C-alpha angles and dihedrals in degrees: 000000000000131000129189126188131175116204126214090259094057093251107139129215133194128188123196103191124204116164093186089074128080094207141060130212117206128186132182107203122197113204094233134096145144092300090062092055132107118226091257095047092040105134095026093108094061089036089060090046092059101046094042084083094051101088145320135197095282103022131052124211096275093044091056091056096037096049094052091042089050090056094051091251137139119223128181147117149210143200129229134173095277114024139022111222125199110185138167127196119207143154114274096253088059102045094103091058092038096054088041087061098044098050092044090065090040094051108025109034112142101189098216109220092238090056095052093051092048090048096057092068090054090049099050088049084053092053084048092050090049086046088054092047100081095198089050089047090048095053090048091052090049100054088046089050093049107037102026123244091297137080107340090014093062118101119241094233096045122207127304093251098055088050092054089050103051117115130200091248090056085056097049092040093053092038090055089052098044112020098068131124096260088052097050130082122191117204128190117187124178134030101355133105132234093243096053090049095042088053088050096050092047093050102046106020120023113087091015102089135077116262122232136140119268113273121215123211112264111254119258128225112236113223129165113231145138127242124195131189119179116214131172095244132120098241137058118227115204129182126192125196138184141182116274146203118280117270091259096073124098103286090193089061090049092047090052087048092051097047089046086053099044114340102117148331095312093047116120095244092050093046092047109037099032109024099040108021095034090215108132143011099223133035132156149160 
């Protein structure tokens, strides 16, 4: 059963109920990611995701982790091209307290100056780790070659120079623009009913976010090019991309096509390039 509600503020909620489970997963998603960023602010969505865990009006960084772990809940987040998602998973009997923690960091984060400076080092090391992981670097270069160096061509992590230069006012201004009620979706999935979910949202989120219209990611110019980076490693990592269909096509059909092409050991790419020719260890689509 799927239940949808739109609140007065424009905030949207989806509940996917499954009474066979003993747990509930809940996510609060802001409709913003690296595709929305300018060159100067590239990486700020991801940096905000990190620093949102660094303190609220009622919890410091350690308390956020300790309070969620005390409940046996799993609290985390990730940033993508178009969205930033904060999520928590808990047993059904702990969902009230778990959602309070999740909503607290989304609504009430304070971004202490000293925590921001400390976290810059963490994110820079994450960039270093990505640069040292050839398959991740290959995908970043593929996006940059295909979409140019703006919009969808921007990396999620951004550059080390950008991260060093982010200021607290940049974060607050960016949040004010994108972390609005109209640009936020809350999803509950698991053993939870819609009335309980609605009550939690009304108690902790509704009316507490800035208002503002939903913002779509700017269009990215598609160009066909080649990006090459030489590294002192034993393998070559190669990525290919081509223009796809518009978003209103049947995504299930595209998923099936992708699986046939490179989704497993029986896929055409795997059978031909690895099994028949022995040219690679990993190949996928």
